[in-house]
Amino acid sequence: MGEKILQVNHLSKSFGANVVLRDIDFTVSQGDVTTIIGASGSGKSTLLRCINLLETPTSGEILFHDRSVTGKGVKASAYRTKVGMVFQSFNLFDNMTVLENCMVGQTKVLRKNKEEARENAMKYLEKVGMAPYINARPRQLSGGQKQRVAIARALAMEPELLLFDEPTSALDPEMVGEVLSVMRDLAREGMTMIVVTHEMAFARDVSNHVVFMSEGVICEEGTPEAVFEHPQQVRTQEFLSRFLNG
Amino acid sequence: MNQIAQLGADIAKLWSRYASSYLSGVRNTLVLALVATIIGCIIGFICGVLNTIPHAKTDNPIKRFILALIRVIVRVYVEVFRGTPMVLQAVFVYYGLPYFTGGAMQFKNVWLAAILVVSINTGAYMAETVRGGILSIDPGQTEGAKAIGMNHFQTMLHVILPQALRNIMPQIGNNFIINVKDTSVMFIISFTDFFAAHRGAVGATYLYFPSATIEMAGYLCMTLIASFLLRRWEKKLDGDDSYALATSDQLATTSGMMNHPGKGSNFDERNLEYTEGGDR
């Protein structure tokens, strides 16, 4: 795989006395599609939110291109322009149309001019199949459509790394597919992604690295074949058997 | 029946003599209420934003001190101006300035004093309203904005405040209507609003009830028109219920509510993953 982009070292996070993440280590290289799986409450989402600095890690460090982003004096907002995030609940801006949602970050944060931002936004809206809906407002869209716009919004910032926090968990079953197929396309084009998901087929077929988390630690990780076909840990085996047979 | 005819005659008499006074009163009242509500809203928004700057225990002590100081100042301002009658605030400000400067400075223009007092008063109420409006916005909106690299100021300006503004529109309308009526206390600093026209007219004619009838009808007209316009504005802020589909396909529907299952893109509804069974 390519150059190392993100490195998480000894990351821990607790909310008061409640320890959510314990001593997490992992690395993401250029072009990696990493999926993080595990039961609810195992700390998957918190890990992803720590990576985007939406939560402040209690200890440990996060290196982006070998430079710490958790240390003092680091502008979180500048870092976040390079690390996009797609949320479970979409979080599209309700006061803007689809097109404005995809333009605002470019014009206000990256300071691109309107024309360029619009062109770029259209490119990505086209990619996720939402170009016909540029004049719609989020409340007028279905869940799957909203999530595809949210993906286009993140892509329009042209991030080096894209984080997905259970992007299909809030969707009706018939809308899961449209979002997953967009994500598959992205993976195929070499986008570096970290995906927290309960979609085991996606983890198995699309990702090249699977991380299984349990009770705030990385219990097992490796290639999809290794984790899904030959899980070493008892907890992984139990989790997978529940998922694949249930 | 007789009394009604008498009332009509008295009103006609008052109107023929004092129409210009009443009308300029209406104008002054509306201008004062409008300007003061707008400035008050701006004050309220500034206070609301200052009050909601995020602060963490890990921030450096200077930043924490400044933020704490700002919150105390805003709090004192809100409590003082919300907790005292506006008629007294007018006297306090209008006569306070010459008193403290030994007559060197005073309000040359009663407009300035009136706008100042009503704005500050409105701002005190709006500060709390705006704070409530900001708190009412889903935290996900803030996270979405942060995730594309916006700082606190940008998040507020482009994402949170426009939505908060929509949510507090009814309250802004309330404030405007309250201001239309309550600016009547500005007679205390001899501001010539609609109510002052009444005082002038009855001072000469003693026609208290007929003049009060004109005033009642006048104030009600102003507030009803204001309510109507505010509702129109709210609707406009909500945007259209439908939207135009941007498509070059001549046969496709060009507008629609929600999505049309047969149209749209190749990812919609009948996409590959779902029809092939996928993983569900």
Short mmCIF file of N, CA and C in Angstrom, two decimals, chain A residues 49 77 80 87 91-96 104-105 108-109 127-129 132-136 139-140 145 148 157 177-178 180-181 184-185 199 201, chain B residues 140-141 143-150 154 158-159 162-163 238 240-246 258-259 264-265 267-269 271 273-274 279-280:
data_model
loop_
_atom_site.label_atom_id
_atom_site.label_comp_id
_atom_site.label_asym_id
_atom_site.label_seq_id
_atom_site.Cartn_x
_atom_site.Cartn_y
_atom_site.Cartn_z
N ARG A 49 -14.78 9.69 15.92
CA ARG A 49 -14.96 11.09 16.32
C ARG A 49 -13.68 11.67 16.90
N SER A 77 -9.70 23.10 12.73
CA SER A 77 -10.51 23.36 11.54
C SER A 77 -9.70 23.15 10.26
N ARG A 80 -9.47 19.45 9.68
CA ARG A 80 -10.73 18.84 9.28
C ARG A 80 -11.05 19.07 7.80
N PHE A 87 -21.85 11.47 8.50
CA PHE A 87 -22.47 11.10 9.78
C PHE A 87 -23.65 10.14 9.59
N ASN A 91 -26.63 15.20 8.94
CA ASN A 91 -26.21 16.54 9.35
C ASN A 91 -26.03 17.50 8.18
N LEU A 92 -26.92 17.39 7.19
CA LEU A 92 -26.92 18.40 6.12
C LEU A 92 -27.44 19.70 6.71
N PHE A 93 -27.01 20.83 6.13
CA PHE A 93 -27.46 22.12 6.64
C PHE A 93 -28.89 22.36 6.17
N ASP A 94 -29.81 22.42 7.12
CA ASP A 94 -31.23 22.48 6.78
C ASP A 94 -31.63 23.80 6.12
N ASN A 95 -30.79 24.83 6.32
CA ASN A 95 -31.16 26.15 5.77
C ASN A 95 -30.64 26.36 4.35
N MET A 96 -30.04 25.33 3.77
CA MET A 96 -29.47 25.49 2.43
C MET A 96 -30.02 24.43 1.48
N VAL A 104 -20.83 25.59 0.32
CA VAL A 104 -20.51 26.51 1.41
C VAL A 104 -19.11 26.29 1.99
N GLY A 105 -18.73 25.03 2.12
CA GLY A 105 -17.40 24.75 2.65
C GLY A 105 -16.31 25.25 1.73
N LYS A 108 -16.56 29.35 1.77
CA LYS A 108 -16.29 30.03 3.04
C LYS A 108 -15.01 29.54 3.72
N VAL A 109 -14.70 28.26 3.56
CA VAL A 109 -13.52 27.74 4.26
C VAL A 109 -12.30 27.72 3.32
N LYS A 127 -21.57 12.51 -9.39
CA LYS A 127 -20.96 11.22 -9.02
C LYS A 127 -21.88 10.41 -8.11
N VAL A 128 -22.56 11.10 -7.18
CA VAL A 128 -23.44 10.36 -6.27
C VAL A 128 -24.87 10.31 -6.79
N GLY A 129 -25.06 10.81 -8.03
CA GLY A 129 -26.38 10.72 -8.65
C GLY A 129 -27.40 11.69 -8.09
N PRO A 132 -29.69 16.03 -10.26
CA PRO A 132 -31.00 16.60 -10.56
C PRO A 132 -31.64 17.32 -9.38
N TYR A 133 -31.14 17.09 -8.19
CA TYR A 133 -31.83 17.60 -7.00
C TYR A 133 -31.17 18.83 -6.40
N ILE A 134 -30.34 19.52 -7.16
CA ILE A 134 -29.58 20.63 -6.57
C ILE A 134 -30.44 21.71 -5.93
N ASN A 135 -31.68 21.86 -6.39
CA ASN A 135 -32.51 22.93 -5.83
C ASN A 135 -33.34 22.49 -4.63
N ALA A 136 -33.26 21.20 -4.31
CA ALA A 136 -34.08 20.69 -3.21
C ALA A 136 -33.44 21.06 -1.88
N ARG A 139 -34.95 18.69 3.81
CA ARG A 139 -36.20 18.10 4.31
C ARG A 139 -37.06 17.48 3.22
N GLN A 140 -36.73 17.80 1.97
CA GLN A 140 -37.52 17.25 0.86
C GLN A 140 -36.94 15.96 0.31
N GLN A 145 -31.01 9.66 -0.15
CA GLN A 145 -30.60 10.83 -0.95
C GLN A 145 -29.82 11.82 -0.09
N ARG A 148 -26.35 10.61 0.36
CA ARG A 148 -25.51 10.77 -0.83
C ARG A 148 -25.08 12.23 -0.99
N MET A 157 -14.86 18.97 -0.62
CA MET A 157 -13.71 19.58 0.06
C MET A 157 -12.41 18.93 -0.39
N GLY A 177 -28.70 0.27 0.02
CA GLY A 177 -27.94 -0.11 -1.16
C GLY A 177 -27.40 1.07 -1.94
N GLU A 178 -28.23 2.12 -2.11
CA GLU A 178 -27.79 3.25 -2.93
C GLU A 178 -26.59 3.96 -2.31
N LEU A 180 -24.40 2.43 -0.15
CA LEU A 180 -23.25 1.51 -0.22
C LEU A 180 -22.64 1.48 -1.61
N SER A 181 -23.47 1.58 -2.64
CA SER A 181 -22.89 1.50 -3.98
C SER A 181 -22.06 2.73 -4.30
N ARG A 184 -18.85 2.03 -2.55
CA ARG A 184 -18.07 1.06 -3.32
C ARG A 184 -17.31 1.74 -4.45
N ASP A 185 -18.03 2.63 -5.17
CA ASP A 185 -17.40 3.35 -6.27
C ASP A 185 -16.20 4.14 -5.78
N GLU A 199 -22.52 -3.21 8.24
CA GLU A 199 -22.72 -3.92 6.97
C GLU A 199 -21.55 -4.87 6.76
N ALA A 201 -21.17 -7.44 4.78
CA ALA A 201 -20.81 -7.75 3.40
C ALA A 201 -19.92 -6.66 2.82
N GLY B 140 -26.06 18.27 15.65
CA GLY B 140 -25.55 17.68 14.41
C GLY B 140 -25.20 18.75 13.37
N GLN B 141 -25.93 19.87 13.38
CA GLN B 141 -25.64 20.94 12.43
C GLN B 141 -24.25 21.52 12.70
N GLU B 143 -21.80 19.93 14.19
CA GLU B 143 -20.81 18.91 13.85
C GLU B 143 -20.59 18.86 12.35
N GLY B 144 -21.69 18.96 11.59
CA GLY B 144 -21.58 18.95 10.14
C GLY B 144 -20.71 20.10 9.66
N ALA B 145 -20.90 21.27 10.28
CA ALA B 145 -20.13 22.46 9.88
C ALA B 145 -18.66 22.30 10.27
N LYS B 146 -18.44 21.79 11.48
CA LYS B 146 -17.06 21.59 11.92
C LYS B 146 -16.35 20.58 11.02
N ALA B 147 -17.10 19.56 10.60
CA ALA B 147 -16.49 18.48 9.82
C ALA B 147 -16.00 18.96 8.47
N ILE B 148 -16.54 20.09 7.96
CA ILE B 148 -15.98 20.61 6.71
C ILE B 148 -15.03 21.77 7.00
N GLY B 149 -14.60 21.87 8.25
CA GLY B 149 -13.51 22.80 8.57
C GLY B 149 -13.93 24.20 8.98
N MET B 150 -15.21 24.40 9.27
CA MET B 150 -15.62 25.74 9.70
C MET B 150 -15.19 25.99 11.14
N GLN B 154 -17.68 31.01 11.66
CA GLN B 154 -18.30 30.62 10.38
C GLN B 154 -19.51 29.73 10.60
N HIS B 158 -23.06 31.04 9.10
CA HIS B 158 -23.63 30.43 7.91
C HIS B 158 -24.63 29.32 8.20
N VAL B 159 -24.50 28.68 9.35
CA VAL B 159 -25.34 27.51 9.59
C VAL B 159 -26.31 27.70 10.75
N PRO B 162 -28.78 31.45 10.80
CA PRO B 162 -29.93 31.50 9.89
C PRO B 162 -31.07 30.59 10.34
N GLN B 163 -30.72 29.44 10.90
CA GLN B 163 -31.77 28.53 11.38
C GLN B 163 -32.38 29.03 12.68
N ASP B 238 -39.04 29.92 4.91
CA ASP B 238 -39.15 28.46 4.81
C ASP B 238 -38.83 27.95 3.41
N ASP B 240 -39.70 27.32 -0.79
CA ASP B 240 -40.79 26.64 -1.49
C ASP B 240 -41.01 25.24 -0.97
N ASP B 241 -42.26 24.78 -1.07
CA ASP B 241 -42.54 23.40 -0.72
C ASP B 241 -42.03 22.45 -1.79
N SER B 242 -42.03 22.91 -3.03
CA SER B 242 -41.56 22.05 -4.11
C SER B 242 -40.26 22.63 -4.66
N TYR B 243 -39.60 21.85 -5.48
CA TYR B 243 -38.36 22.33 -6.04
C TYR B 243 -38.28 21.91 -7.50
N ALA B 244 -37.50 22.63 -8.27
CA ALA B 244 -37.37 22.30 -9.68
C ALA B 244 -36.25 21.28 -9.85
N LEU B 245 -36.56 20.20 -10.55
CA LEU B 245 -35.51 19.23 -10.85
C LEU B 245 -34.61 19.81 -11.93
N ALA B 246 -33.32 19.77 -11.70
CA ALA B 246 -32.39 20.27 -12.71
C ALA B 246 -32.00 19.10 -13.60
N MET B 258 -40.83 15.83 -3.21
CA MET B 258 -40.10 14.61 -2.88
C MET B 258 -39.55 13.95 -4.14
N ASN B 259 -39.09 12.73 -3.99
CA ASN B 259 -38.45 12.09 -5.14
C ASN B 259 -39.45 11.22 -5.88
N GLY B 264 -34.87 10.22 -11.55
CA GLY B 264 -33.69 10.43 -10.74
C GLY B 264 -32.49 9.73 -11.32
N SER B 265 -31.69 9.13 -10.48
CA SER B 265 -30.43 8.60 -10.95
C SER B 265 -30.41 7.09 -10.86
N PHE B 267 -28.79 5.37 -8.97
CA PHE B 267 -28.62 4.84 -7.61
C PHE B 267 -29.95 4.74 -6.88
N ASP B 268 -31.00 5.38 -7.45
CA ASP B 268 -32.27 5.45 -6.74
C ASP B 268 -32.98 4.11 -6.68
N GLU B 269 -33.52 3.83 -5.49
CA GLU B 269 -34.49 2.76 -5.29
C GLU B 269 -34.10 1.41 -5.91
N ASN B 271 -31.63 0.23 -7.26
CA ASN B 271 -30.20 0.10 -7.54
C ASN B 271 -29.74 -1.36 -7.45
N GLU B 273 -27.35 -3.09 -5.79
CA GLU B 273 -27.10 -3.81 -4.55
C GLU B 273 -28.38 -4.36 -3.93
N TYR B 274 -29.41 -3.52 -3.97
CA TYR B 274 -30.65 -3.93 -3.33
C TYR B 274 -31.32 -5.06 -4.10
N ASP B 279 -26.57 -7.53 1.32
CA ASP B 279 -26.22 -8.29 2.51
C ASP B 279 -27.35 -8.26 3.52
N ARG B 280 -28.52 -7.92 3.05
CA ARG B 280 -29.63 -7.89 4.02
C ARG B 280 -30.67 -8.92 3.68
#
